[in-house]
mmCIF file of C-alpha atoms and ligand atoms in Angstrom:
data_model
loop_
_atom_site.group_PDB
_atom_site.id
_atom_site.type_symbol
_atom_site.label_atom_id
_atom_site.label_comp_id
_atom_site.label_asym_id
_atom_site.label_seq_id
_atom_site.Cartn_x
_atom_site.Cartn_y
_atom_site.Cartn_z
ATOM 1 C CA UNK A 30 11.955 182.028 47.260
ATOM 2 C CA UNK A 31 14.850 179.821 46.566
ATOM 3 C CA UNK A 32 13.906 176.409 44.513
ATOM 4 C CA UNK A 33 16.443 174.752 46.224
ATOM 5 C CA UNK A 34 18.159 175.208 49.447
ATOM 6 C CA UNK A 35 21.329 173.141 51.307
ATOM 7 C CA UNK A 36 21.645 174.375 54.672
ATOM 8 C CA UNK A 37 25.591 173.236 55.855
ATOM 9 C CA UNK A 38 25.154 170.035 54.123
ATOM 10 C CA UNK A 39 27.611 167.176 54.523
ATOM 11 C CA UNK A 40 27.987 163.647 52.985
ATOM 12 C CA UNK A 41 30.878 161.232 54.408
ATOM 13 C CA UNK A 42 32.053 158.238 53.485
ATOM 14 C CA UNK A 43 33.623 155.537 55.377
ATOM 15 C CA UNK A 44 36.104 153.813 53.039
ATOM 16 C CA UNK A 45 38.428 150.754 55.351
ATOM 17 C CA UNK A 46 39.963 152.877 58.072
ATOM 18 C CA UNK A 47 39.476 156.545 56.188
ATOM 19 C CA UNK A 48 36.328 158.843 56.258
ATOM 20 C CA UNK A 49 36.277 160.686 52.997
ATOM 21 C CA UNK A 50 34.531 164.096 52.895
ATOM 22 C CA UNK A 51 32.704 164.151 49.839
ATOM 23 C CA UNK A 52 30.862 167.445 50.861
ATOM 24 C CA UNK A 53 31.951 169.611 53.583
ATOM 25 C CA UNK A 54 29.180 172.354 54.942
ATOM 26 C CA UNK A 55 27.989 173.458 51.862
ATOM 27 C CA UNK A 56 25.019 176.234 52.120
ATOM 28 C CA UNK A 57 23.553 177.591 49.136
ATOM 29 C CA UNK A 58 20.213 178.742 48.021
ATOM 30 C CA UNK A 59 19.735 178.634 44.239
ATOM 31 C CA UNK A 60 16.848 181.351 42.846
ATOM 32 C CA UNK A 61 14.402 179.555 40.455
ATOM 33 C CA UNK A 62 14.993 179.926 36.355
ATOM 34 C CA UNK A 63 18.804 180.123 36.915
ATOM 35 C CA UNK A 64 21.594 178.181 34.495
ATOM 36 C CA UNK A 65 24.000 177.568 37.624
ATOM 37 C CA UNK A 66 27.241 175.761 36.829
ATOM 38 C CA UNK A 67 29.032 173.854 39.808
ATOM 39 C CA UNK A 68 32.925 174.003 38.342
ATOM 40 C CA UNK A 69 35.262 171.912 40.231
ATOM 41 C CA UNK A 70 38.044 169.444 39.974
ATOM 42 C CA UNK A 71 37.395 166.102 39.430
ATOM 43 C CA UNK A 72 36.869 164.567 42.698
ATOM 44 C CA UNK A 73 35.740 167.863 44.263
ATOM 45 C CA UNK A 74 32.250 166.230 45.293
ATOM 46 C CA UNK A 75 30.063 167.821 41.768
ATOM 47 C CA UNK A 76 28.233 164.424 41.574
ATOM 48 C CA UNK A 77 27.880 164.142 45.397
ATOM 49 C CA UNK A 78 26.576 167.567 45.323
ATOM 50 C CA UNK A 79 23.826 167.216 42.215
ATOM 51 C CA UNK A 80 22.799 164.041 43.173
ATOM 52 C CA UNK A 81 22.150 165.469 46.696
ATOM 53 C CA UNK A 82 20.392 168.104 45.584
ATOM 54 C CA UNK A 83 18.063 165.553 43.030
ATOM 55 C CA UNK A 84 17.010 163.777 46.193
ATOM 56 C CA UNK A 85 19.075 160.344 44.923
ATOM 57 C CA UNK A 86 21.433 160.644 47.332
ATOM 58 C CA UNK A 87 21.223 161.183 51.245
ATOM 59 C CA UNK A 88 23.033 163.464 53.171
ATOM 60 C CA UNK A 89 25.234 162.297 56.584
ATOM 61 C CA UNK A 90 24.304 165.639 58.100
ATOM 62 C CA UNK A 91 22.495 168.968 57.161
ATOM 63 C CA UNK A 92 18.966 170.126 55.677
ATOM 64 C CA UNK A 93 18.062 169.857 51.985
ATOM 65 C CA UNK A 94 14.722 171.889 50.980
ATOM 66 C CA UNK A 95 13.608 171.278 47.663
ATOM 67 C CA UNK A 96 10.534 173.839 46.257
ATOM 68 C CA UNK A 97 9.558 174.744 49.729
ATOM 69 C CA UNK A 98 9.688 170.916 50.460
ATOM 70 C CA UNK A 99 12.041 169.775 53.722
ATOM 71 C CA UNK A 100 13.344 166.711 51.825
ATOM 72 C CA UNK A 101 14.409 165.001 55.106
ATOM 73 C CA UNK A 102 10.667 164.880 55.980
ATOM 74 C CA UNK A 103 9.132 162.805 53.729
ATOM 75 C CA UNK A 104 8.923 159.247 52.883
ATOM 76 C CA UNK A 105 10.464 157.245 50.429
ATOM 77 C CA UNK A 106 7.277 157.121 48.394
ATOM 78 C CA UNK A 107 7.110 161.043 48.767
ATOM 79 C CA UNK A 108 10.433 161.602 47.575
ATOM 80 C CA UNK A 109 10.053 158.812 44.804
ATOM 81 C CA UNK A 110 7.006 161.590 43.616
ATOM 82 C CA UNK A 111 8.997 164.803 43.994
ATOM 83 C CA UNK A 112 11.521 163.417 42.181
ATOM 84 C CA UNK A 113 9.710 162.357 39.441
ATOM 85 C CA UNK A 114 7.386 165.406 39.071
ATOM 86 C CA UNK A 115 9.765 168.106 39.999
ATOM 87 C CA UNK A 116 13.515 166.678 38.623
ATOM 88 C CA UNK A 117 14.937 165.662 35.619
ATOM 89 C CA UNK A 118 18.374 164.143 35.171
ATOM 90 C CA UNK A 119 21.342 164.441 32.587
ATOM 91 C CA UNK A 120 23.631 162.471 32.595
ATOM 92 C CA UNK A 121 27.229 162.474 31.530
ATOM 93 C CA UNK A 122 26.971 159.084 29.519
ATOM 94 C CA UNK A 123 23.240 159.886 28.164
ATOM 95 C CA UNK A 124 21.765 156.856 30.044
ATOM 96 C CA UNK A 125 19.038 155.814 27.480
ATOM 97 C CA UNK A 126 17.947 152.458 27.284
ATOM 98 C CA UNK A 127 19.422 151.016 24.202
ATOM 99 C CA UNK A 128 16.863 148.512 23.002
ATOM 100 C CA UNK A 129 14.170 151.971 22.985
ATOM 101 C CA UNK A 130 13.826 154.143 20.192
ATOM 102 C CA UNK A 131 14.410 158.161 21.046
ATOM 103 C CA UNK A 132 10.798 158.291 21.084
ATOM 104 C CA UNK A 133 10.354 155.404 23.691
ATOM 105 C CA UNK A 134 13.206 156.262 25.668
ATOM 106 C CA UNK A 135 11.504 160.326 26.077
ATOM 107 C CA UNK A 136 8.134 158.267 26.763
ATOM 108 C CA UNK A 137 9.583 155.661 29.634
ATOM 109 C CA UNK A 138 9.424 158.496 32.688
ATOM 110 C CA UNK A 139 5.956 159.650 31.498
ATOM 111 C CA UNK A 140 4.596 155.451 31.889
ATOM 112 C CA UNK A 141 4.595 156.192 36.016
ATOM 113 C CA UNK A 142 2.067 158.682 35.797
ATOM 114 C CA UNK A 143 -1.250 157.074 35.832
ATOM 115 C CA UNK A 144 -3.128 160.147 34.763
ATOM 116 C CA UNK A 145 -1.337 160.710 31.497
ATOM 117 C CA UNK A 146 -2.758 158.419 28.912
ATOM 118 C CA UNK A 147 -1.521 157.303 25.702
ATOM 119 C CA UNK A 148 -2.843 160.552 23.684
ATOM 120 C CA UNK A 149 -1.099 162.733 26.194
ATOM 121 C CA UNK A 150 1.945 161.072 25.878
ATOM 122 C CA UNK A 151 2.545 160.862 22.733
ATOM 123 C CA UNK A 152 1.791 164.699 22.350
ATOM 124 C CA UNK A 153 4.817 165.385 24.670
ATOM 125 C CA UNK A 154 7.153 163.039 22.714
ATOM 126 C CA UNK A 155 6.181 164.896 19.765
ATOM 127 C CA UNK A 156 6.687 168.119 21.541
ATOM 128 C CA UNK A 157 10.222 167.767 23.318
ATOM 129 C CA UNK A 158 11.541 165.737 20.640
ATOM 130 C CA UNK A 159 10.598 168.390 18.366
ATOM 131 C CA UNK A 160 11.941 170.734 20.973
ATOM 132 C CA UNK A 161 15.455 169.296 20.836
ATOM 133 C CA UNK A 162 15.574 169.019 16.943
ATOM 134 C CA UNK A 163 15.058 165.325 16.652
ATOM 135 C CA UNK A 164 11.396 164.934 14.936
ATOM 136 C CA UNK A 165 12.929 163.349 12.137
ATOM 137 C CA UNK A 166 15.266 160.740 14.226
ATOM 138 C CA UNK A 167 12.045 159.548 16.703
ATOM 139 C CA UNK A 168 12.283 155.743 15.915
ATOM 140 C CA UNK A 169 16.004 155.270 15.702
ATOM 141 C CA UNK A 170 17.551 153.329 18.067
ATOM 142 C CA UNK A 171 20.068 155.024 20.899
ATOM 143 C CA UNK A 172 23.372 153.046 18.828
ATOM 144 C CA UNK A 173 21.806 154.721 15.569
ATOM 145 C CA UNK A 174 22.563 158.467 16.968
ATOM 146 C CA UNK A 175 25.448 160.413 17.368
ATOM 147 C CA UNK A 176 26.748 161.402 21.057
ATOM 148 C CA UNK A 177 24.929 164.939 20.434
ATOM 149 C CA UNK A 178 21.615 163.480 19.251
ATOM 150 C CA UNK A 179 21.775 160.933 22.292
ATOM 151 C CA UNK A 180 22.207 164.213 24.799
ATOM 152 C CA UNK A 181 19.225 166.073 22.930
ATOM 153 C CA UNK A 182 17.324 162.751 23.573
ATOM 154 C CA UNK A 183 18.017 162.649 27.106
ATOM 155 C CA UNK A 184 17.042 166.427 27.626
ATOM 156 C CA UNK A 185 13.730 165.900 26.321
ATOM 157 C CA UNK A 186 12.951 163.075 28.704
ATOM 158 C CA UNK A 187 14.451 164.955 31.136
ATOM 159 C CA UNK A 188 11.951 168.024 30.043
ATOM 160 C CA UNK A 189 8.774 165.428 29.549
ATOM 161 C CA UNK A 190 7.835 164.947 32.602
ATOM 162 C CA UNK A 191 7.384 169.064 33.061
ATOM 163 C CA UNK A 192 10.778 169.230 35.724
ATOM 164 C CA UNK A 193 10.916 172.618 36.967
ATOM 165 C CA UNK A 194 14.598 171.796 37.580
ATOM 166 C CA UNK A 195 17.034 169.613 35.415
ATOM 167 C CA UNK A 196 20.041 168.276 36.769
ATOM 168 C CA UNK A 197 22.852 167.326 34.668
ATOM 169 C CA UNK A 198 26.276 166.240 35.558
ATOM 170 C CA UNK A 199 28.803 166.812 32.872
ATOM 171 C CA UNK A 200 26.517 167.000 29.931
ATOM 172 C CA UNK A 201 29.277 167.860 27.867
ATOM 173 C CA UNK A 202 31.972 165.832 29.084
ATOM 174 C CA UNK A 203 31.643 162.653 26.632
ATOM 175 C CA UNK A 204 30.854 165.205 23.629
ATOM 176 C CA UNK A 205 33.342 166.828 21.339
ATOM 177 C CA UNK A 206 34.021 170.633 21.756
ATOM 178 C CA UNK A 207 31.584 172.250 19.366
ATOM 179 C CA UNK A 208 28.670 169.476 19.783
ATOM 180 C CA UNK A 209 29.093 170.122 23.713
ATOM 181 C CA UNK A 210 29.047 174.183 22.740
ATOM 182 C CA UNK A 211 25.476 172.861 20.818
ATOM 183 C CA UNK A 212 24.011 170.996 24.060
ATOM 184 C CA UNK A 213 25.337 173.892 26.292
ATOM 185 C CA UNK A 214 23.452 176.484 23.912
ATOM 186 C CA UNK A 215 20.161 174.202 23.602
ATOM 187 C CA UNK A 216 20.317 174.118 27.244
ATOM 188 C CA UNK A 217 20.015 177.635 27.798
ATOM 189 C CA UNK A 218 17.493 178.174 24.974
ATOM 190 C CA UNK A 219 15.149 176.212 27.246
ATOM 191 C CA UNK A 220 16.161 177.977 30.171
ATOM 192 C CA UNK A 221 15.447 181.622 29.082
ATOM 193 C CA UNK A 222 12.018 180.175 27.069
ATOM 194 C CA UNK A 223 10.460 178.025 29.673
ATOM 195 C CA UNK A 224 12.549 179.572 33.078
ATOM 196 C CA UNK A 225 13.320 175.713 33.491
ATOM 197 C CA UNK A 226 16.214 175.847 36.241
ATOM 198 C CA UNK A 227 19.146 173.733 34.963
ATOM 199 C CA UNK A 228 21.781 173.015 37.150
ATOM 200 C CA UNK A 229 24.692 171.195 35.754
ATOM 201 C CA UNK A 230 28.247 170.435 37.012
ATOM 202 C CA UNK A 231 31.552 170.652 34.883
ATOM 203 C CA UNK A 232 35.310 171.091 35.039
ATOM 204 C CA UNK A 233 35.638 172.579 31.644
ATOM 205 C CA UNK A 234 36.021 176.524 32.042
ATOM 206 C CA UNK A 235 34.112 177.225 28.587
ATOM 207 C CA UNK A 236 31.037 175.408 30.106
ATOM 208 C CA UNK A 237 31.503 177.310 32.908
ATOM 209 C CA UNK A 238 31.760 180.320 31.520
ATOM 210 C CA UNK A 239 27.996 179.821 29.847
ATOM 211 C CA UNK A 240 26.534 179.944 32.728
ATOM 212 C CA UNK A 241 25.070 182.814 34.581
ATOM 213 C CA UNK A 242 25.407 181.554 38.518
ATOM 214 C CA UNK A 243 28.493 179.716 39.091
ATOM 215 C CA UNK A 244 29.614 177.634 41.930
ATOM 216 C CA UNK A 245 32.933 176.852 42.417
ATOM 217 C CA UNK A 246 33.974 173.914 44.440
ATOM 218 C CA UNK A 247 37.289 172.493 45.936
ATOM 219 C CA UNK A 248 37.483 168.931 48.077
ATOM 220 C CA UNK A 249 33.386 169.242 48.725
ATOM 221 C CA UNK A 250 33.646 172.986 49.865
ATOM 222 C CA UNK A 251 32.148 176.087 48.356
ATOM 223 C CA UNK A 252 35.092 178.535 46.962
ATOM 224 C CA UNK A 253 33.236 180.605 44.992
ATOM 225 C CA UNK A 254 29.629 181.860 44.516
ATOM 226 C CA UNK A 255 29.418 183.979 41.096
ATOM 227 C CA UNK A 256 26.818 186.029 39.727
ATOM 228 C CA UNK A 257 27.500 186.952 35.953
ATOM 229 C CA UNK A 258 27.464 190.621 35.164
ATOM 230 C CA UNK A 259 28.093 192.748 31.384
ATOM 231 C CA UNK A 260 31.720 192.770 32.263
ATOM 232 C CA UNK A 261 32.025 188.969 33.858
ATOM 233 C CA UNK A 262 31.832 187.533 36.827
ATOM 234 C CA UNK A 263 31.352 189.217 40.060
ATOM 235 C CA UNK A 264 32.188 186.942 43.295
ATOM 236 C CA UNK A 265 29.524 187.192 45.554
ATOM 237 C CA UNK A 266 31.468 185.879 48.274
ATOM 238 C CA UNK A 267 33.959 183.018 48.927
ATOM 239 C CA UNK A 268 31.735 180.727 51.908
ATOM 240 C CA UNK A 269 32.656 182.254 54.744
ATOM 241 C CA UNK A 270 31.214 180.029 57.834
ATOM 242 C CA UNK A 271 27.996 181.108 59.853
ATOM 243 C CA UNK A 272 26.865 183.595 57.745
ATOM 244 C CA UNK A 273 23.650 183.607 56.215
ATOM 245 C CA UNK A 274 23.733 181.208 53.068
ATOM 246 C CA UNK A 275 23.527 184.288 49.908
ATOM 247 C CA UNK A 276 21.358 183.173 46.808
ATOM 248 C CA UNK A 277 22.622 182.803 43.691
HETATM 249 P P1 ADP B 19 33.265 164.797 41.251
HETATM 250 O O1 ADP B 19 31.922 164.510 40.683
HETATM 251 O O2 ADP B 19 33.545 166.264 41.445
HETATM 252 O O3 ADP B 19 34.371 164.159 40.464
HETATM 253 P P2 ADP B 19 32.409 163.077 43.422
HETATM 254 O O4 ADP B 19 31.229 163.731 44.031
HETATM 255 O O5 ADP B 19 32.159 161.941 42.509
HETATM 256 O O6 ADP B 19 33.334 164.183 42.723
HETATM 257 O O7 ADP B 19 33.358 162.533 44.590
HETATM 258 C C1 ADP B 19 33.813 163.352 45.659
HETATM 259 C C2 ADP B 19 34.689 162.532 46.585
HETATM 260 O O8 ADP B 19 33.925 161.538 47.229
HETATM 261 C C3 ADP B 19 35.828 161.801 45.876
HETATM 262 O O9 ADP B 19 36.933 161.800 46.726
HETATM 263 C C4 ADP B 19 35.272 160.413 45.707
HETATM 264 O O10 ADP B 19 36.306 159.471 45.633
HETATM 265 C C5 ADP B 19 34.432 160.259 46.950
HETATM 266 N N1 ADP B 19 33.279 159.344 46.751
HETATM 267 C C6 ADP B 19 32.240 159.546 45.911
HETATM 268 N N2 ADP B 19 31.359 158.539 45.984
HETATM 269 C C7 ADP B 19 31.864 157.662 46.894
HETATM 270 C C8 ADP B 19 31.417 156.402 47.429
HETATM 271 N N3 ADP B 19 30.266 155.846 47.042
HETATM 272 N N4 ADP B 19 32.204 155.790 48.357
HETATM 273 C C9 ADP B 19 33.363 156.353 48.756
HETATM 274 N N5 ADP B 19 33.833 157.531 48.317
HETATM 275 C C10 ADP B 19 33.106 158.184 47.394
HETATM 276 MG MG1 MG B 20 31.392 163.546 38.944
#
């Protein structure tokens, strides 16, 4: 069964006089344990799209299931909970708070869960800092890291709160070319060890090409669904309208 599922999904936004289409009828149903890239321009609706699919953002029109879960149905506080247990986030600026140390900042999702207590908590610091290679840097300060060590940070508090799916929108984008290579590879590590699905948007074709499901998008429409064989991709289909969304 497909972890998550858009059913012709729209989001539209009223700017003055214009309606911008950040998302046009997308369908899609994304198999759990994948490492799916969403490649598109800048301005092609990526962001819309992930944060969409991470239940931060609404959409104006269209059906978003989330692990067997009709997101539309449930309440705020609901959602708040799925969120939290079921997604983490990546984010193309890293995000951490900059007056916690790595440690604290991996810690900070785990404080809304009343059942984990101190012990437990600091057993999964340990563990996903250790995880991402960072043991060593645990009390230093976000401005103390390098752009690299601040991503590994925020994929082990992304990881912490045991997300079955991560979410990350340009990971790589602020990084140079071989620490983004590193973050792409650590990525997948965790993907193929733990089946943790990661879904993360880009509009560099080397990211793209480490992925094994790609989605290509152009001005908030599916182009492209890939599936990545021996030999490369092979293009399931280009979105052709009213048929049956294919998984990927
Ligand atoms: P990407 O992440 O691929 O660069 P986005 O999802 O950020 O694309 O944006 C898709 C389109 O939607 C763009 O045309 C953008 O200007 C527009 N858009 C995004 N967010 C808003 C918003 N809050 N209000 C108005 N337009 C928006
Ligand atoms: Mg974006």
């Amino acid at each position: 069964m497909a972890i998550v599922k858009l059913e012709n999904v729209s989001k539209h936004y009223r700017l003055g006089e214009q309606d911008v289409k950040a998302v046009s009828d997308v369908s899609l149903a994304i198999e759990p344990g994948v490492f799916l890239a969403i490649a598109g321009p800048s301005g092609s609706g990526k962001s819309t799209l992930l944060n969409i699919i991470g239940c931060i953002d609404t959409p104006s029109s269209g059906k978003v299931v989330v692990e067997g879960k009709d997101v539309s149905g449930q309440t705020p506080d609901q959602l708040a909970d799925l969120r939290a247990r079921t997604i983490g986030f990546i984010f193309q600026t890293f995000n951490l708070l900059p007056v916690l140390s790595a440690a604290e900042n991996v810690e900070y999702p785990l404080l809304q869960f009343p059942e984990l207590g101190q012990d437990e908590r600091n057993a999964r610091v340990a563990r996903y800092l250790k995880m991402v290679g960072l043991s060593k840097y645990a009390d230093h300060r976000p401005n103390q890291l390098s752009g690299g060590q601040r991503q590994r940070v925020a994929i082990a508090r992304a990881l912490a709160t045991h997300s079955r799916i991560v979410l990350a929108d340009e990971p790589t984008a602020n990084l140079d070319r071989k620490t983004g290579e590193e973050i792409l590879r650590l990525m997948k590590k965790i993907n193929r060890r733990y089946h943790t699905t990661f879904i993360f948007s880009t509009h560099d074709r080397r990211v793209m090409n480490m992925a094994d499901r790609l989605v290509r998008i152009e001005d908030g429409r599916i182009t492209q669904l890939g599936v990545r064989s021996e030999d490369g991709w092979v293009f399931v289909q280009d979105q052709t309208r009213g048929e049956e969304a294919p998984e990927v």
